[in-house]
Every structure is written in structure tokens, then in C-alpha cells.
XYZ file of C-alpha atoms in Angstrom:
493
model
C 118.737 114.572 101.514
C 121.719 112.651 99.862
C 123.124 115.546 98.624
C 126.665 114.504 99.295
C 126.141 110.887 97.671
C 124.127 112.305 94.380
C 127.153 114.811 94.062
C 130.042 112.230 94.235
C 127.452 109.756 91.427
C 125.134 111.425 89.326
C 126.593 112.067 85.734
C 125.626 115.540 85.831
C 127.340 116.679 89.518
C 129.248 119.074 87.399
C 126.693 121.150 86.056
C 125.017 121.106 89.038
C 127.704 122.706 91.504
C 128.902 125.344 88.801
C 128.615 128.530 90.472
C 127.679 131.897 89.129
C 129.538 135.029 89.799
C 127.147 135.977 92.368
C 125.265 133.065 94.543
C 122.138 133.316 95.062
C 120.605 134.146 98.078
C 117.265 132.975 99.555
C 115.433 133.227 102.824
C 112.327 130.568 103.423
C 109.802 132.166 105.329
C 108.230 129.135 107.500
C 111.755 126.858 106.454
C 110.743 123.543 108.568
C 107.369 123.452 106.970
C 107.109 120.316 105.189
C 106.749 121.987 101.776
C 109.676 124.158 102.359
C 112.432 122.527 104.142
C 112.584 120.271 100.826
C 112.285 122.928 98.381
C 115.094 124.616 100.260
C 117.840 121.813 100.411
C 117.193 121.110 96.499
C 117.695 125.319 96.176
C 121.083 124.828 98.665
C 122.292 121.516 96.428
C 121.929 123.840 92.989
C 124.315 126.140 94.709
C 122.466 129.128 96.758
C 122.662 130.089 100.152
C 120.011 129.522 102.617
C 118.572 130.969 105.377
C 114.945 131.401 106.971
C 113.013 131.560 110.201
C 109.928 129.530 111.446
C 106.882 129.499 113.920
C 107.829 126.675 115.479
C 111.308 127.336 115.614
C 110.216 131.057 117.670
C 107.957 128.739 119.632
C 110.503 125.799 120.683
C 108.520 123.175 118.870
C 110.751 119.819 116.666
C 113.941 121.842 117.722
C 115.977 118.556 116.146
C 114.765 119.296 112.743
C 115.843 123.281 113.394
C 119.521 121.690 114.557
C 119.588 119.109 111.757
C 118.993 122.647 109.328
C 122.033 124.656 110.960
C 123.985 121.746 110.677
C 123.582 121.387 106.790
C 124.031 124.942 106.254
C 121.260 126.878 106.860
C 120.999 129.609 108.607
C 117.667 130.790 110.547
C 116.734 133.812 112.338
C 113.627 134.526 114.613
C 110.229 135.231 112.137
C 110.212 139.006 113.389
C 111.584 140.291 109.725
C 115.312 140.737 111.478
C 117.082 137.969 108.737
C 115.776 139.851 105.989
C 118.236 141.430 103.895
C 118.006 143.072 100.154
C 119.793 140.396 98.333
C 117.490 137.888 99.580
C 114.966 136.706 98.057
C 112.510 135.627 100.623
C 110.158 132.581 99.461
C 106.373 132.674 101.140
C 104.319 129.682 101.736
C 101.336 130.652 100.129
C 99.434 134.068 100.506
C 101.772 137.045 100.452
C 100.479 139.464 103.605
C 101.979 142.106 104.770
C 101.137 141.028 108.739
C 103.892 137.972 108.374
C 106.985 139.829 109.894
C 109.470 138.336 107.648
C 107.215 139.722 104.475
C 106.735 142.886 105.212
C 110.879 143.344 105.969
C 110.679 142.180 102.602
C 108.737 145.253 101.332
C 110.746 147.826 103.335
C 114.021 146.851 101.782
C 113.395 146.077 98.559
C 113.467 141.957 98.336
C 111.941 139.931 95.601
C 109.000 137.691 97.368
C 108.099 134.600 95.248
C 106.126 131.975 96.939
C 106.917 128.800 97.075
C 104.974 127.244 94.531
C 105.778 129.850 92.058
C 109.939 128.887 92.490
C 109.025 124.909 92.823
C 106.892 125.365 89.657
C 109.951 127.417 88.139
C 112.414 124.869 89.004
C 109.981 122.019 87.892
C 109.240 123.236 84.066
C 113.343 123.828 83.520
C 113.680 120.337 83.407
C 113.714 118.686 80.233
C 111.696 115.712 81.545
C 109.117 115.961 84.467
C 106.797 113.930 86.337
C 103.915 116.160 88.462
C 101.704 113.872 90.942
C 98.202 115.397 91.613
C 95.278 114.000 93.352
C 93.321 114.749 96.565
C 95.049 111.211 98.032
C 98.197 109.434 97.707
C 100.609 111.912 96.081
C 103.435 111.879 98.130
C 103.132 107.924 98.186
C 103.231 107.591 94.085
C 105.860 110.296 94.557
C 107.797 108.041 96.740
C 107.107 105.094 94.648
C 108.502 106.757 91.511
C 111.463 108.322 93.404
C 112.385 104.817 94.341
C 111.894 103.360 91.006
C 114.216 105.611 89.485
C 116.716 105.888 91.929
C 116.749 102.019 91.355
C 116.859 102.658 87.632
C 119.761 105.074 88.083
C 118.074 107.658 86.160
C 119.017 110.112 89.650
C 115.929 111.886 90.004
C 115.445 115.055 91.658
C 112.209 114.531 94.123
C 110.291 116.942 95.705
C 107.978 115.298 98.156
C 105.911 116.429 101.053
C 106.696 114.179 103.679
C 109.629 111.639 104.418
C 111.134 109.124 102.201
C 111.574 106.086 104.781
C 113.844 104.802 101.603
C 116.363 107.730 101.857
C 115.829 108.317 105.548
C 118.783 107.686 107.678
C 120.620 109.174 111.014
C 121.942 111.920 108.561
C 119.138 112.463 106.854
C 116.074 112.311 108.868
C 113.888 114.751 106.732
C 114.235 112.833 103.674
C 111.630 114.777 101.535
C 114.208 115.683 98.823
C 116.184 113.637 96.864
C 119.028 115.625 95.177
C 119.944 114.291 91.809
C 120.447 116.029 88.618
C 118.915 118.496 86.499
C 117.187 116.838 83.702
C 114.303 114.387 85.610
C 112.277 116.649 87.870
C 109.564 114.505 90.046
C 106.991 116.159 92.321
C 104.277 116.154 94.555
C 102.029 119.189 93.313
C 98.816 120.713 94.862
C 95.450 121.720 93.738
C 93.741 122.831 97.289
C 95.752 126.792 96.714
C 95.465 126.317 92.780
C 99.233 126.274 92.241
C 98.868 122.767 89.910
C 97.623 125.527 87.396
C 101.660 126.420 87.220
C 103.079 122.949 86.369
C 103.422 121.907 82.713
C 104.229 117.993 83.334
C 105.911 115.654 80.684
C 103.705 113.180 82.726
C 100.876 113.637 85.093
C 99.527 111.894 87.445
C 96.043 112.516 89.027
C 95.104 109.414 91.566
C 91.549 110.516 92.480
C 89.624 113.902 93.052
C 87.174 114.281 95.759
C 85.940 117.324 97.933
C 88.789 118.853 99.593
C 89.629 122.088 99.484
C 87.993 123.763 96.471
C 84.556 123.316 94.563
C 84.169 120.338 92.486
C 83.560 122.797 89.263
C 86.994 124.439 90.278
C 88.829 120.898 90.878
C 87.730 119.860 87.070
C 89.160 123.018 85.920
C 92.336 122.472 87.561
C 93.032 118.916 86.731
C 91.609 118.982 83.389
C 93.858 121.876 82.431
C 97.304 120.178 84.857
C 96.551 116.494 82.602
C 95.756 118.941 78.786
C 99.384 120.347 79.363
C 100.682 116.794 79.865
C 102.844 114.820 77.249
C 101.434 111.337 79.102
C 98.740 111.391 81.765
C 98.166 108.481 84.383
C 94.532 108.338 85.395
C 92.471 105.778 87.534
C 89.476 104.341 86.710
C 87.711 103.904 90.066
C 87.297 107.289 90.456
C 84.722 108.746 88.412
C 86.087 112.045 88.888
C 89.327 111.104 86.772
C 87.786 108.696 84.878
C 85.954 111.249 83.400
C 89.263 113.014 82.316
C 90.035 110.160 80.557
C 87.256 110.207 78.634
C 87.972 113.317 77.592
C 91.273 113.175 76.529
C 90.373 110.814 74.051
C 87.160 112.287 73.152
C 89.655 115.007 72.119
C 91.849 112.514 70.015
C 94.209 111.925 72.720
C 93.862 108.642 73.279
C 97.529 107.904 72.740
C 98.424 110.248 75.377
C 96.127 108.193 78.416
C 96.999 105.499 80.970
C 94.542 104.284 82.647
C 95.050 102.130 85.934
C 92.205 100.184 87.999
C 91.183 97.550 90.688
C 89.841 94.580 88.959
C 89.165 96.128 85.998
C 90.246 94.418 82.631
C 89.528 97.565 80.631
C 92.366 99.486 81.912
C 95.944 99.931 80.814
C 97.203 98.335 84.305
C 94.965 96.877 86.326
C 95.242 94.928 89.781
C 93.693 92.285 90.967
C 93.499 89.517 93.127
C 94.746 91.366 96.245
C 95.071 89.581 99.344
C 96.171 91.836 102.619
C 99.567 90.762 104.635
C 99.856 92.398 108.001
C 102.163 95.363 107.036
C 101.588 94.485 103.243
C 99.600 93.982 100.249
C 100.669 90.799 97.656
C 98.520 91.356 93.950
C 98.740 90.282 90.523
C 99.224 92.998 88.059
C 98.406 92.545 84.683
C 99.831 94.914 81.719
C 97.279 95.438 79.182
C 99.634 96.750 76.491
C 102.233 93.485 76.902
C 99.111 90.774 78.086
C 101.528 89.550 81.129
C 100.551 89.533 84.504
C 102.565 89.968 87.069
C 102.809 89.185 90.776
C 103.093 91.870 93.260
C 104.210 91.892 96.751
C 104.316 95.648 98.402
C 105.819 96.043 102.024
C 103.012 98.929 102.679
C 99.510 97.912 103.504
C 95.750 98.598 102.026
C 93.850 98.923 98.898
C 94.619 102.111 98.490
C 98.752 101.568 98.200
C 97.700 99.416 95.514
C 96.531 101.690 93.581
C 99.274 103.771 94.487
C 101.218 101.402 93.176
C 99.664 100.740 89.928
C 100.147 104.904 89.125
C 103.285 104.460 90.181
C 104.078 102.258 87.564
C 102.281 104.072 84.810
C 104.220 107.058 85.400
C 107.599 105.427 84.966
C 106.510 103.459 82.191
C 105.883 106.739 80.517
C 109.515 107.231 81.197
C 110.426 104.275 79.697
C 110.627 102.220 82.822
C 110.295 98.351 82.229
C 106.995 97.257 84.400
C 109.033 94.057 85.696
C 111.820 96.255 86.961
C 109.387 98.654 88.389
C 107.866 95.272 90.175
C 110.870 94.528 91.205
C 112.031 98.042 93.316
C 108.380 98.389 94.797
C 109.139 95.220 96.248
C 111.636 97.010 98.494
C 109.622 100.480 98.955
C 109.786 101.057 103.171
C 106.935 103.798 102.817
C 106.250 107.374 103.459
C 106.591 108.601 107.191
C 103.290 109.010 109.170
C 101.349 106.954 106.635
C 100.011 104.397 108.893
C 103.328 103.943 110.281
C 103.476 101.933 113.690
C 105.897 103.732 116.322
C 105.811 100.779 118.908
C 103.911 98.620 121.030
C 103.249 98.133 124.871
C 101.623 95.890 126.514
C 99.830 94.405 123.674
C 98.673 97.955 122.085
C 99.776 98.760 118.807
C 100.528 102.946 118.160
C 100.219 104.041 114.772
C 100.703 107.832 113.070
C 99.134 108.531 110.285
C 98.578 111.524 107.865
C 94.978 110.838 107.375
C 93.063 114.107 107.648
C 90.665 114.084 105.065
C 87.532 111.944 104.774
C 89.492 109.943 101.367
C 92.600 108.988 103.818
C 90.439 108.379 106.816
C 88.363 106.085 104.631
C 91.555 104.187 103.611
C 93.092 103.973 106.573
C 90.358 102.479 108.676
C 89.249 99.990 105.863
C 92.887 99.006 105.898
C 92.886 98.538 109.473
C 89.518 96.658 109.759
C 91.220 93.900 107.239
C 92.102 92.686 110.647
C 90.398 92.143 114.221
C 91.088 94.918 117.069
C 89.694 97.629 118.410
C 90.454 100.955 116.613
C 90.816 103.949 119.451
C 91.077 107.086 116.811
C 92.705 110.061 117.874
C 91.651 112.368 114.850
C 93.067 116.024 115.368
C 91.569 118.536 112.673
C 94.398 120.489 110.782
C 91.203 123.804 111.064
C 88.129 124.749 111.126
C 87.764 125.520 107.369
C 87.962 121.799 106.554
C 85.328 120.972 109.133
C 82.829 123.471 108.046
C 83.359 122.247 104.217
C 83.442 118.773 105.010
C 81.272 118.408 108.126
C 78.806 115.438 106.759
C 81.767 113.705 104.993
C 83.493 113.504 108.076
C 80.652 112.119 110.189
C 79.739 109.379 107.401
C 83.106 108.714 106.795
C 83.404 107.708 110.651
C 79.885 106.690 111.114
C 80.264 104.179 107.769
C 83.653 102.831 109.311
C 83.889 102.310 112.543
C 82.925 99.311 114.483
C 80.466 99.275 117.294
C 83.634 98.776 119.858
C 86.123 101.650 117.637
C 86.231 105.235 119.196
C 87.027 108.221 118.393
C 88.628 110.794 120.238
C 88.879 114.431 118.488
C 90.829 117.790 120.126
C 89.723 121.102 118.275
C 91.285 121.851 115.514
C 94.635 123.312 114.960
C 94.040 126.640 115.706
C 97.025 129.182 114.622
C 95.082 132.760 115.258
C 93.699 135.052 112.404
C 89.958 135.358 111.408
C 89.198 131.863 110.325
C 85.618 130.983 110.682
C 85.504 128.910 114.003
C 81.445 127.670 113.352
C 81.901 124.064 112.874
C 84.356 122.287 115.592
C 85.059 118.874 116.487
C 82.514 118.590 118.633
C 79.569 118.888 116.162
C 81.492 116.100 114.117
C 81.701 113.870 117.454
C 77.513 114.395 117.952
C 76.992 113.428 114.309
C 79.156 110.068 114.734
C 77.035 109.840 118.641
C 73.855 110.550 116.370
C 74.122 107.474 114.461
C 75.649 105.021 116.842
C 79.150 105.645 117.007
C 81.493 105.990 120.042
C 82.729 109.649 119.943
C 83.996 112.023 122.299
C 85.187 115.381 121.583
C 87.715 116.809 124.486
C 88.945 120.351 124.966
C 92.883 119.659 123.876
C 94.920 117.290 122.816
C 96.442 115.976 126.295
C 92.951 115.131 127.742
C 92.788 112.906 124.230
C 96.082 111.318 125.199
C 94.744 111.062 129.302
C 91.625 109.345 127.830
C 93.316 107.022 125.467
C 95.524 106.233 127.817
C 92.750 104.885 130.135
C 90.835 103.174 128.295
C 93.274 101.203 126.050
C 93.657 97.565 126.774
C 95.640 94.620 124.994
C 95.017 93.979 121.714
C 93.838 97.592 120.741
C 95.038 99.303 117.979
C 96.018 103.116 118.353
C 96.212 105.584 115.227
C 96.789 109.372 115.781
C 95.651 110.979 112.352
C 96.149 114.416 111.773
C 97.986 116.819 109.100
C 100.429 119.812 109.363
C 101.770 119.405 112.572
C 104.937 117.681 113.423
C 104.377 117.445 116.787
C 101.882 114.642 116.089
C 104.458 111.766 115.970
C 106.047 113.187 119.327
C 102.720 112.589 120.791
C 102.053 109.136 119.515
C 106.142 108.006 120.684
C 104.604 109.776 123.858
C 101.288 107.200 124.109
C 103.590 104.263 123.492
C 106.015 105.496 126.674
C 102.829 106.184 128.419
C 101.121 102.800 127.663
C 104.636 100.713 128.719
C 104.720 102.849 131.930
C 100.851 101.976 132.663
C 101.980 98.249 132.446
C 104.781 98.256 134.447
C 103.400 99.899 137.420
């Protein structure tokens, strides 16, 4: 996470490693998780002890992220409640319930439980200046963008993202989710599908888009309108009608000043882009700066529409910060990306593998559109991170897929990711597989993942483009790095 490098430069490394009497001591229930394992090295780098325990750890699953966490300090313990201690105090993902192991230790000795959002939020409203990104799609890509911009800018940043900066990855830093820099400019990826955004009281907000995710629409208003009302400067886009409307109401309410607006092709917004042509693992655009009348061209090394826009909110939000929009040009210029967001892991014999977070109908639908900018086949591995989503979202998925896919695309779905408890199991893949059948599609839904990879495997032939989509399970990328060893195998035999 840079810790060592942001220690040695940023102006305010003193304040930062001054200890207190006693150091604090916290224990991450579920401490690979891609929410926590950040949230836990920016805790470490402000000078607590760490230690946790993890599912996947217990089950043998990414054990080089669990060795990369013992190296950097951390120490973890099985999740049967054994690493609890009373001086802890043991951080939850989300619902507090006595049945997780490590919680109810907590209970029986006496340890403060805060869950995660609660401390991130904590952590996030002590700094003097703070930028919170929000939207059903694209946050922790505008939270890259901005971490990059800054750390360009030298303003040193602290980041809290929920997946990988490719920017700040390297062999020492693998899980790049954090960026460690000082106290006073908090950036961070912040969530409305548990309600937690209700917690964050941003200097700037950014909303990209809301759509049906997680919550009701009527809830989703609530939520946003009141995350952008507490906001010194909120970034909005105009495509979607859903945050366009929050726009109009912040300056129906007289706070006009307080807006920026971004858009495709539209002239009435603050920043709009335009012009876009697609590259094949980029976008170029012109940008043109309402406020200033200068337009600007654009060339991103990440590909679609949608990183476009990602881009253009992006901007807003360090422009907020006082940010000059040509030097903000200038560092997306060299943004690498966010891991798994349509990020190829290799080609064999003429088949291109590509992982991707997509798991939503929003990110499916930008994902394939970006992919149909150019000829292949699409075979679509699509793993469902549960069962609530499909049940919710059952006809979105099956237009989603029906609307994109070509006659020759197909997709391939497992069930869902399936972790126990009393989740209602109604709706599985294969009723989304008969809708896409229904209306013309190619769609098969198999029993587990590994027949998926058996069948892909089969069928693919040069020229074919791979993408394994899927959320909240790391395991994902091991299985598309699998497909491509698979695929250069099938060749050479």
C-alpha cells in the first residue's frame, strides 16, 4: 500500500506515526475481504496493531494475499473467536450476529464491535477535506482516477478503494486498494446497497449514476439526496435521470453554486465529453470545460463509454479541490486501471481472457457494449455473487443479456455464490439462462463453475473473446489465469 514511501515523503509523516501511550488494537473480522484488508493497512499506517481471521483463509482459498498480510504485520487467527482478546476492538463487515464466531468472542469478553463502515466513516469525516464516491457503477474507477490525480498533484491522498489500484500495484504491493498518505485529504469509495453512505459527510460528492441494485428506488433517492445535501461540492451526471434529478434539486434549493454537472455530448453541462472514438484498450475524447470555454483532448488507456464518464467525474471532483482540468488531463493520460475491470489476463491460441467485476445489469451493460465496439465472439461466463440479486433483478438481467448479446455470444452461468444461511434460493441462474433462451439468446446454465470452465473450454475457437464477470470472490481471476493455461494446453496438444 506504499506505506513505507508515503512515510519517508508526505509532509505530514510526523503526525501520522506519533504514537499514543497505549496503541490501539484492532481485530478485522473477514480481514482479506476487499473492503477490509484496505481499511486495515490505512488503521496499521496511523499506528495500531492488527490482527484478524477470514473464511477463506480457514478454507485455504488466495493463501498469497493471507502471506502477503503476515508479512506486513498482521497477524490472523482461525474465524472460531480464538484471536479475540478484550483490548481488541474487533471490526464486522456489516451485520453484527452473534452466530459469526469471532463476534460473539467479542460479547463474552467484553470487546468494542464497530463495523466497518461505522470506523471508515469515522476515519473519513476527521479529515479536514474529503472526497466520498457514490453511485451504483464506477466508484472504485473515479476513486482510482482521483487517487491518481492527486498523487500526481502531490497533494498525498489517503484512498480507500474497493479493489486494486493497477497504478500503485507492484511485487510488494499486490493489493493496492489503499494508498497511505496523510491525514488531511481523505478519498473514498462509499456504499449505498447496506445504507452506510447515510454516515459520510463529504467536502465533495460524487454520485455517477443510480439504478436498481440493492435497495428500492424510493430508498436510493433518500440516500443520495441526503449523501450530495451534506456535501460542500457535488459532482453529478446528466445521463442519468436518476442524478440528474438531484441536480435539479440542489438548485431548486438555491444551491446552484454548489453543482457540477458532467455529460456525454451534452453542451449544457459543466464538463461534457464528446466526440469519443474507441482504441482497442482505450478511449481518445474531447473534453470541453464549460466554466473556462476550452476544450480539451483526451486520450484514456482504459476502454468504453462508460470510463469516459468516469473520467469526466473524475475531473469534477478534483476540480472541486482545486485541481487544474489540464493537469488532471494530463495524469489520466497515464491511469493503468482498476484490477478485474475488463482486464485481459492473456491469450492462447488466438482467444482473448478477460476478468471483469461486472455483476450487475449497469456493468454488464457496459462491459458488453464496450466489447461489441469490436468484432468477436463474446463467450460470457457470468457467476452470480447470490440469489438475492437474482430474485430482485431477474428481468434486468435477462434484458440486459437478451438486449446485448449477439446471435453468435453465449453465456454460460454457475449458481450463484452460495455461502450457507437462510437466503431465499427461488430465483437461480437457470431461470435467467431460459429468459435469455426465451428470446433468442445462447444460454446455458451448468451446475458449478468447473463444468462452465469444461464448456468454455470446448467450444472456444480463435478469435473469441472470453470475459469471466462476477463480484466478491477472489478466486475468479485464478479461474480465468486457469482458462488461459487451459486454452494454450488445448493448442499445443
Amino acid at each position: 500500500m506504499l506505506v513505507t514511501q508515503v512515510f519517508r515523503d508526505t509532509p505530514h509523516s510526523a503526525a501520522k506515526i506519533k504514537m499514543t501511550p497505549e496503541k490501539p488494537s484492532y481485530f478485522f473480522c473477514g480481514v482479506g475481504g476487499s473492503g477490509m484488508l484496505p481499511l486495515a493497512m490505512i488503521v496499521q499506517a496511523r499506528g495500531a496493531s492488527v490482527e484478524g481471521s477470514d473464511r477463506s483463509l480457514d478454507q485455504g482459498r488466495t493463501p498469497e494475499k493471507f502471506d502477503w498480510l503476515r508479512a506486513h504485520g498482521v497477524v490472523l487467527h482461525p474465524q472460531d473467536g480464538s484471536g479475540v482478546r478484550a483490548e481488541h476492538t474487533v471490526v464486522a463487515t456489516g451485520a453484527v450476529e452473534d452466530t459469526v464466531p469471532d463476534i460473539g468472542a467479542a460479547r463474552r469478553v467484553g470487546a468494542p464491535i464497530v463495523t466497518r463502515p461505522e470506523l471508515l466513516s469515522q476515519i473519513f469525516n476527521a479529515a479536514p477535506t474529503s472526497v466520498g464516491v457514490a453511485g451504483t457503477s464506477g466508484k472504485s474507477t473515479i476513486t482510482g482516477m482521483i487517487a491518481w490525480i492527486l498523487h500526481q498533484a502531490l497533494r498525498a491522498p489517503t484512498v480507500m478503494n474497493g479493489a486494486v489500484m493497477r497504478n500503485f500495484a507492484d511485487a510488494d504491493h499486490p493489493f493496492a486498494s489503499a494508498l497511505i498518505g496523510g491525514p488531511d485529504l481523505f478519498v473514498a469509495e462509499v456504499d449505498e446497497s447496506d445504507g452506510s453512505i447515510a454516515r459520510y459527510d463529504p467536502t465533495v460528492a460524487v454520485v455517477s449514476n443510480i439504478s436498481l441494485d440493492h435497495k428500492s428506488m424510493e430508498e436510493l433517492r433518500e440516500l443520495f439526496g441526503g449523501f450530495t445535501g451534506r456535501a460542500r461540492t457535488a459532482v453529478l451526471n446528466l445521463d442519468n435521470p436518476e442524478t440528474a434529478a438531484l441536480a435539479q434539486s440542489m438548485v431548486a434549493q438555491g444551491r446552484g453554486e454548489a453543482v457540477v454537472t458532467f455529460a456525454l455530448g451534452n453542451s449544457e453541462a459543466d464538463l461534457s465529453g464528446h466526440d469519443l472514438a474507441p482504441l482497442p484498450a482505450g478511449m481518445t475524447f474531447a473534453l470541453t470545460d464549460r466554466a473556462t470555454g476550452r476544450t480539451h483532448a483526451v486520450t484514456l488507456n482504459v476502454p468504453g463509454a462508460h470510463n469516459v464518464a468516469n473520467a469526466l467525474a473524475a475531473i469534477g471532483a478534483v476540480r472541486a479541490l482545486g485541481i487544474d482540468v489540464e493537469a488532471a488531463v494530463e495524469a489520466l493520460e497515464t491511469f493503468a486501471g482498476i484490477r478485474r475491470r475488463m482486464e485481459v489476463v492473456g491469450t492462447a491460441n488466438g482467444i482473448t481472457v478477460i476478468d471483469d467485476f461486472a455483476h450487475n445489469p449497469d456493468k454488464i451493460s457496459a462491459t458488453l457494449k464496450t466489447l461489441h465496439a469490436f468484432e468477436g465472439r463474446l463467450l460470457i461466463l457470468f457467476q452470480p455473487h447470490g440469489f438475492g440479486p437474482l430474485k430482485l433483478m431477474k428481468t434486468e438481467f435477462i434484458e440486459t443479456f437478451v438486449g446485448l448479446m449477439q446471435p453468435d455470444d453465449v453465456l454460460l452461468m454457475p449458481e450463484p455464490v452460495y455461502y450457507g444461511g437462510t437466503t431465499d434460493r427461488s430465483v437461480g441462474s437457470q431461470d435467467i439462462a431460459a429468459g435469455v433462451r426465451a428470446a433468442g439468446r445462447k444460454a446455458e446454465a451448468l451446475a458449478d463453475r468447473a463444468s462452465c470452465g469444461d464448456r468454455i473450454v470446448e467450444m472456444a475457437r480463435p478469435g473469441d473473446r472470453i470475459i469471466v464477470m462476477g463480484a466478491r470472490d477472489d478466486t475468479l481471476s485464478q479461474f480465468a489465469a486457469e482458462l488461459v493455461s487451459r486454452l494454450g494446453a488445448k493448442a499445443r496438444a
